mmCIF file of C-alpha atoms in Angstrom:
data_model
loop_
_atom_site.group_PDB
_atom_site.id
_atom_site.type_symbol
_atom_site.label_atom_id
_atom_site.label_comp_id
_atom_site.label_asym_id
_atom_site.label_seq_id
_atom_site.Cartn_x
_atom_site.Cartn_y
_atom_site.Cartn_z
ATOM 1 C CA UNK W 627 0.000 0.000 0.000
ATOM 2 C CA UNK W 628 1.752 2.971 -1.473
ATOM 3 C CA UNK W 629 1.094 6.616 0.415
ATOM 4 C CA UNK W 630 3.778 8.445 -1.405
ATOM 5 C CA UNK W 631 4.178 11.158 -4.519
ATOM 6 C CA UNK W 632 4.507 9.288 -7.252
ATOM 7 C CA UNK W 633 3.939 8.914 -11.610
ATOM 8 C CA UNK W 634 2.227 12.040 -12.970
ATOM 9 C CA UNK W 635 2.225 13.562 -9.821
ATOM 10 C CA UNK W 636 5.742 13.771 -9.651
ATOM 11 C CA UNK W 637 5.804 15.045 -13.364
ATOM 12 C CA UNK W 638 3.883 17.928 -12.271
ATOM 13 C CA UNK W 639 6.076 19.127 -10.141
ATOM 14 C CA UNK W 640 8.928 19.034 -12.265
ATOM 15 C CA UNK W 641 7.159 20.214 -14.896
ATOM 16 C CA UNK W 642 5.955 23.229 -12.404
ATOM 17 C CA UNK W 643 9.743 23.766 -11.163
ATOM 18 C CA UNK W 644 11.026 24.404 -14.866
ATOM 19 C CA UNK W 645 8.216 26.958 -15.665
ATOM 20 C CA UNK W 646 8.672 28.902 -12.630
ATOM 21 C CA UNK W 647 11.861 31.362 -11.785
ATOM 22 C CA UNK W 648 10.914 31.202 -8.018
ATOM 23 C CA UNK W 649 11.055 28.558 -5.538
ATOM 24 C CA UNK W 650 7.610 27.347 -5.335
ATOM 25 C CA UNK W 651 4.986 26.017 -2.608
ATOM 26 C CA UNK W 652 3.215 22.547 -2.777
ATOM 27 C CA UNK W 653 0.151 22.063 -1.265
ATOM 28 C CA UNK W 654 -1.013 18.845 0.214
ATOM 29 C CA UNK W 655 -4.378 18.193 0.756
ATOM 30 C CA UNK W 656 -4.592 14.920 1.932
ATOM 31 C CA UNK W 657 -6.800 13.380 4.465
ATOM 32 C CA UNK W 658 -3.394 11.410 6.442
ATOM 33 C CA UNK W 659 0.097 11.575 5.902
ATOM 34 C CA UNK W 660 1.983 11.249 2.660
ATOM 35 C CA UNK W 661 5.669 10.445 2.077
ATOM 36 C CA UNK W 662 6.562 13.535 0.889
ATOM 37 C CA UNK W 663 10.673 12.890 0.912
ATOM 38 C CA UNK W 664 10.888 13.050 -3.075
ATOM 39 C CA UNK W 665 8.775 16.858 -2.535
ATOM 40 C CA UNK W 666 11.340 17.320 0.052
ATOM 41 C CA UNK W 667 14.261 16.584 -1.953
ATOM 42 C CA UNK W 668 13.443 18.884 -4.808
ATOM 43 C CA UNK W 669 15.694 22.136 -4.681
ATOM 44 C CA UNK W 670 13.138 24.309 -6.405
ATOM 45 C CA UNK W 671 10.299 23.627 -3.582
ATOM 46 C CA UNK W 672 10.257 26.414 -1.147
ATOM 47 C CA UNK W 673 8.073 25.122 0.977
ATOM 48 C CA UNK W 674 5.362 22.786 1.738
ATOM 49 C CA UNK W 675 2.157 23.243 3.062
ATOM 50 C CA UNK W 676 -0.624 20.266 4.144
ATOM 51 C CA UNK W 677 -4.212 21.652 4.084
ATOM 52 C CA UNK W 678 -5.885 18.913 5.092
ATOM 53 C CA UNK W 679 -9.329 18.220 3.861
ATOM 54 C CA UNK W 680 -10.466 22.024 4.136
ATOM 55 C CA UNK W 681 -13.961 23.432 4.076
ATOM 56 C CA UNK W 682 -15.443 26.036 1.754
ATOM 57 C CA UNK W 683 -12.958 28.713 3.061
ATOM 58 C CA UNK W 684 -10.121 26.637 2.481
ATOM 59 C CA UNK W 685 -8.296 28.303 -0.323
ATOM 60 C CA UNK W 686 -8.806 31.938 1.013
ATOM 61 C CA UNK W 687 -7.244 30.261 4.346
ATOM 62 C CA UNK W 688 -4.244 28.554 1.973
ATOM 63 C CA UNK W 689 -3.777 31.838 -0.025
ATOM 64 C CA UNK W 690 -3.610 33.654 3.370
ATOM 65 C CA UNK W 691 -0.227 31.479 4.622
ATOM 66 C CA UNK W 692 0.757 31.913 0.915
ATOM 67 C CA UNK W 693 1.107 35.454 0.602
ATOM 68 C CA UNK W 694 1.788 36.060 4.423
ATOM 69 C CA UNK W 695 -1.344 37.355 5.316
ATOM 70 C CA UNK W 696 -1.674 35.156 7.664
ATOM 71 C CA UNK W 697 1.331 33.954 9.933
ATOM 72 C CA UNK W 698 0.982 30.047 10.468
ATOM 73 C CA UNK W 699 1.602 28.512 13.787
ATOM 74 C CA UNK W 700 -0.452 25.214 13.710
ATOM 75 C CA UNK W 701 1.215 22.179 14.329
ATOM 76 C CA UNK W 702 0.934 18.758 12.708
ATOM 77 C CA UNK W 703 -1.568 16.362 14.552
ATOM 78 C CA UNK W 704 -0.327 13.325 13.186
ATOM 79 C CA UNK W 705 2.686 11.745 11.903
ATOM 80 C CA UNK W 706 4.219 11.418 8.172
ATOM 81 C CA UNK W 707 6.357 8.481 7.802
ATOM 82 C CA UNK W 708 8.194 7.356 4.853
ATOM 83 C CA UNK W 709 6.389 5.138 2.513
ATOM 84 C CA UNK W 710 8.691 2.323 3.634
ATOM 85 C CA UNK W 711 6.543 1.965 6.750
ATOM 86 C CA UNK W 712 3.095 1.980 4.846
ATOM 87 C CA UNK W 713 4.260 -0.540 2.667
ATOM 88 C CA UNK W 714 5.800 -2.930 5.023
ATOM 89 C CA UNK W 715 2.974 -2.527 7.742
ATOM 90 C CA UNK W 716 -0.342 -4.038 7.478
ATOM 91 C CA UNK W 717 -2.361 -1.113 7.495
ATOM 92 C CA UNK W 718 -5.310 -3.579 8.937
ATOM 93 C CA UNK W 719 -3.434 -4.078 12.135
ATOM 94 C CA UNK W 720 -4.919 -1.488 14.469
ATOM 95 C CA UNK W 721 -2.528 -2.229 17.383
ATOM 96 C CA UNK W 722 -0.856 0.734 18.467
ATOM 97 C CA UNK W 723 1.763 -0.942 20.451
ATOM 98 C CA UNK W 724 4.380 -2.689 18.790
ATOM 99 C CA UNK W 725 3.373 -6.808 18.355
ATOM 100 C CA UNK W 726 6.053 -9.332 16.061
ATOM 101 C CA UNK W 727 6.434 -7.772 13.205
ATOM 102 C CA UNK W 728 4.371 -4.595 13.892
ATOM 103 C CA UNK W 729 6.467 -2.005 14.615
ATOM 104 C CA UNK W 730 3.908 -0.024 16.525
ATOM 105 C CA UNK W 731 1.869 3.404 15.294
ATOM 106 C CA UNK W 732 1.795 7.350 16.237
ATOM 107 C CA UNK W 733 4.622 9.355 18.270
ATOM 108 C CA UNK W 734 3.768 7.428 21.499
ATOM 109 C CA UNK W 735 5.240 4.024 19.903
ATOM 110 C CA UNK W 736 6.673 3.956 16.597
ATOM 111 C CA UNK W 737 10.444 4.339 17.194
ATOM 112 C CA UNK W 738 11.935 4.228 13.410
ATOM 113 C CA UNK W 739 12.655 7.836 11.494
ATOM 114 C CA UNK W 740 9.716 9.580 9.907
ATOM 115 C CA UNK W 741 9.369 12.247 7.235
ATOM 116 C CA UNK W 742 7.725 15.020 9.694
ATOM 117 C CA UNK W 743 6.857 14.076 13.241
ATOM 118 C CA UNK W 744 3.879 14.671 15.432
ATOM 119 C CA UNK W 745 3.728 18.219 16.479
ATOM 120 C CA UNK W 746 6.083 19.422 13.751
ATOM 121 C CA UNK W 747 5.346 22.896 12.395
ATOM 122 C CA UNK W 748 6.833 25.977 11.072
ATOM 123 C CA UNK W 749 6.353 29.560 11.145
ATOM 124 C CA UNK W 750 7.345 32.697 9.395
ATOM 125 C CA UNK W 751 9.100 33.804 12.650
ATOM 126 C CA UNK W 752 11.831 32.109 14.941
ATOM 127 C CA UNK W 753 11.181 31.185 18.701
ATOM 128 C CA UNK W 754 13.694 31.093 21.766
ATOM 129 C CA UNK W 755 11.802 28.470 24.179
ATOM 130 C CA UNK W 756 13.027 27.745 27.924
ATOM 131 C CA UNK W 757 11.279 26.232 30.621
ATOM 132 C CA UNK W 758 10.435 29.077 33.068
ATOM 133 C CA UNK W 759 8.777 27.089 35.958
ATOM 134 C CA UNK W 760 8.846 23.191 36.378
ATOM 135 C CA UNK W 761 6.159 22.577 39.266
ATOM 136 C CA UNK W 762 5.522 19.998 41.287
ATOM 137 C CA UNK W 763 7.000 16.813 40.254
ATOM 138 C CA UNK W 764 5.272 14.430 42.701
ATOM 139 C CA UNK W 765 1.324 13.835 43.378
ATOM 140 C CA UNK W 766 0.636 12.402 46.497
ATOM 141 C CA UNK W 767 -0.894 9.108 46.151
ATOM 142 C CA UNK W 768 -3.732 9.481 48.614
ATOM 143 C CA UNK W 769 -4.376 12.951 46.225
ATOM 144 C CA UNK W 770 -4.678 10.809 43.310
ATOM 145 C CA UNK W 771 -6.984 8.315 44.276
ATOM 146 C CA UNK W 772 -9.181 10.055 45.405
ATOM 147 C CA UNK W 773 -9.279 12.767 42.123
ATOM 148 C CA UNK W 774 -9.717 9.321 39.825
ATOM 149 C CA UNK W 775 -12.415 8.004 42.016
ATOM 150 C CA UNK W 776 -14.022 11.640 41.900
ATOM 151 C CA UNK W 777 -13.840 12.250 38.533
ATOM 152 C CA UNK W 778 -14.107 9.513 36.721
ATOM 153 C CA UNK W 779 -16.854 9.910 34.723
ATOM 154 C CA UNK W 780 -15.912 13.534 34.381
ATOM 155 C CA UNK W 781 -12.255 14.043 34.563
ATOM 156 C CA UNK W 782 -12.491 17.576 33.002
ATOM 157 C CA UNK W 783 -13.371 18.413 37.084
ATOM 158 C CA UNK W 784 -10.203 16.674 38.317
ATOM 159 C CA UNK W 785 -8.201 19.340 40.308
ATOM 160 C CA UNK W 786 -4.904 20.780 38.602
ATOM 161 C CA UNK W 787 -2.060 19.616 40.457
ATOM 162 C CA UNK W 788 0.758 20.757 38.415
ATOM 163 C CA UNK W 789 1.805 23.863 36.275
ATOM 164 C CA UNK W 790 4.403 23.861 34.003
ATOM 165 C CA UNK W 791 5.659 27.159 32.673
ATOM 166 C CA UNK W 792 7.233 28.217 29.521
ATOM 167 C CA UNK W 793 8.976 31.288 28.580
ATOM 168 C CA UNK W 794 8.526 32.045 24.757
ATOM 169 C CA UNK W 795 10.564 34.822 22.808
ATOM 170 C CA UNK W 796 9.838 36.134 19.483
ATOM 171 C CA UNK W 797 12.985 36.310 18.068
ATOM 172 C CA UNK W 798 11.907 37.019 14.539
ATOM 173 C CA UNK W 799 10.171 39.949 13.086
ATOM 174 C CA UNK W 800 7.053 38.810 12.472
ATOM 175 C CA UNK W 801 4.390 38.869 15.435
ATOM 176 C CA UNK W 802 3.101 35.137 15.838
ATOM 177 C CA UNK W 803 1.177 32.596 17.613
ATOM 178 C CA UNK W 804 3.028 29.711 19.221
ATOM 179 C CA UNK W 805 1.574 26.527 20.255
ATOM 180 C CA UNK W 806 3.752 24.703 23.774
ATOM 181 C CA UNK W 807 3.612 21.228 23.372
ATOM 182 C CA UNK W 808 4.327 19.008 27.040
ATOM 183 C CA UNK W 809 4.999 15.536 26.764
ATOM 184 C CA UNK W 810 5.220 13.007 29.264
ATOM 185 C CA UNK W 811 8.178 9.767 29.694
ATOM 186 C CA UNK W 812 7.321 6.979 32.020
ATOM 187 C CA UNK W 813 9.199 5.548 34.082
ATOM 188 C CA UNK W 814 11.641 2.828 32.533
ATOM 189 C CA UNK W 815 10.579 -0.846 33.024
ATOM 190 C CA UNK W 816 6.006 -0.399 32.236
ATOM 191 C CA UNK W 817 4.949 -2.860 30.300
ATOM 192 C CA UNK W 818 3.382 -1.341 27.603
ATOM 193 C CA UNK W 819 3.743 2.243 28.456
ATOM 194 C CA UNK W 820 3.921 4.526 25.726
ATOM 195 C CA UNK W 821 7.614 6.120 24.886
ATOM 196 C CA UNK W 822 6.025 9.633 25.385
ATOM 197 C CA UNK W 823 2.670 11.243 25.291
ATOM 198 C CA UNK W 824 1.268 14.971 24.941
ATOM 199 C CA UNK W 825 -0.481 16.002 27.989
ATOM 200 C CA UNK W 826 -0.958 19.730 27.683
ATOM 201 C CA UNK W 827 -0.855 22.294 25.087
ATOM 202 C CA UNK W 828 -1.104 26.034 25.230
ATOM 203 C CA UNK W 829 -1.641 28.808 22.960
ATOM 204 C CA UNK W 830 0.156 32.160 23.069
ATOM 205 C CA UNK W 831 0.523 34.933 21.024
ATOM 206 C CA UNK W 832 3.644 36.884 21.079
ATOM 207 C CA UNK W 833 4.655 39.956 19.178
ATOM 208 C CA UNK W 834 8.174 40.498 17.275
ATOM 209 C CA UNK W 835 10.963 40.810 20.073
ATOM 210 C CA UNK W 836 9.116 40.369 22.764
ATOM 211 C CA UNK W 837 7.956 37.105 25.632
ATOM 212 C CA UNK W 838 5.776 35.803 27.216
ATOM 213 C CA UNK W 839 4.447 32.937 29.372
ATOM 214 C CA UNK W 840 3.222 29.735 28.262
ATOM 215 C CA UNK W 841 1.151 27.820 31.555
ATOM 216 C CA UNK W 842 0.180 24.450 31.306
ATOM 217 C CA UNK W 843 -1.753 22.916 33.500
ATOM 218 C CA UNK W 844 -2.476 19.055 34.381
ATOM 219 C CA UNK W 845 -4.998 16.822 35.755
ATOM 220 C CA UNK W 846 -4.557 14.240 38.021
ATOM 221 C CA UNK W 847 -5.729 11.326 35.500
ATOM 222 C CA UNK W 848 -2.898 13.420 32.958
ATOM 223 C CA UNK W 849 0.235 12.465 35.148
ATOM 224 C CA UNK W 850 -0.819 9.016 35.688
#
């Protein structure tokens, strides 16, 4: 099962690279990932955006990142592996974890290279990141218990029981939003524990040359 750019496709954009005296900009619109490494490889393609399977607005939103109307900041909610995985994996086996010869799916598993990983995105600006505030590193057991057994039909009202806070520069010159991701390792030695996981995200928006804070806060049921 082949998820790459391939055949006429591929003659397109080579055709599309000679005509034009200007890098140019392919546009994906795809509902999953797509090895795009041959895209990639091409020294005429400036850049590459993935739309997605967008609604009616979709290509005023598309001409907005285009011409820089818009600054992007969105970040990729899946993976894009190289079409070596797709055609090697049985695409029926629903198992995230890895089993024989499955080698596992998504960020929290699959340990081989991809093309662009989960959470990968770029921006018209540059971004000096440090972690401002760590919090809390240990819940209290008795704390936790009792949050799960409170909340567990609606762990939205578990307490927060740990902020973490980011410091975010704009180091560019183009005002931005900028999307924290926080992931989570496990301890070594679960069985079956994920090799990471995204826990919070926050949104910010931060002008040219200047910071702010990002806070992200966590549930109990979030740091099991």
């Amino acid at each position: 099962y082949q998820r790459r750019v391939h055949g006429a496709q591929l003659q397109l954009l080579a055709a599309a690279s000679a005509a034009s005296s200007s890098p140019i900009i392919v546009v994906l619109v795809s509902g999953s990932a797509v090895d795009l490494s041959a895209v990639q490889r091409d020294p005429n393609v400036g850049g590459i955006l993935w739309a997605g399977y967008p609604g009616q607005a979709g290509g005023q939103a598309v001409a907005d990142i285009i011409f820089g109307t818009y600054n992007p900041a969105a970040r990729l909610p899946i993976t894009f592996y190289y079409s070596n995985y797709t055609e090697t994996t049985d695409f029926r086996d629903m198992n995230l974890r890895p089993n024989g010869s499955h080698p596992g799916r998504t960020y929290r598993f699959f340990e081989g290279p991809v093309l662009f990983p989960f959470g990968f995105g770029l921006s018209y600006t540059r971004f000096a990141v440090q972690l401002a505030l760590r919090g809390e590193s240990v819940v209290p057991y008795a704390m936790a218990q009792e949050d799960v057994d409170r909340t567990r039909l609606r762990p939205h009202t578990a307490r927060t029981v740990i902020t973490v806070t980011v410091k975010v520069k704009n180091v560019g010159k183009r005002d931005s939003d900028f999307i924290a991701l926080l992931f989570a390792t496990p301890p070594p030695g679960i069985e079956g524990a994920p090799l990471r996981a995204l826990v919070g995200f926050e949104r910010v928006h931060v002008t040219s040359g200047k910071s702010t804070l990002a806070h992200i806060s966590l549930k109990t049921h979030q740091c099991a």
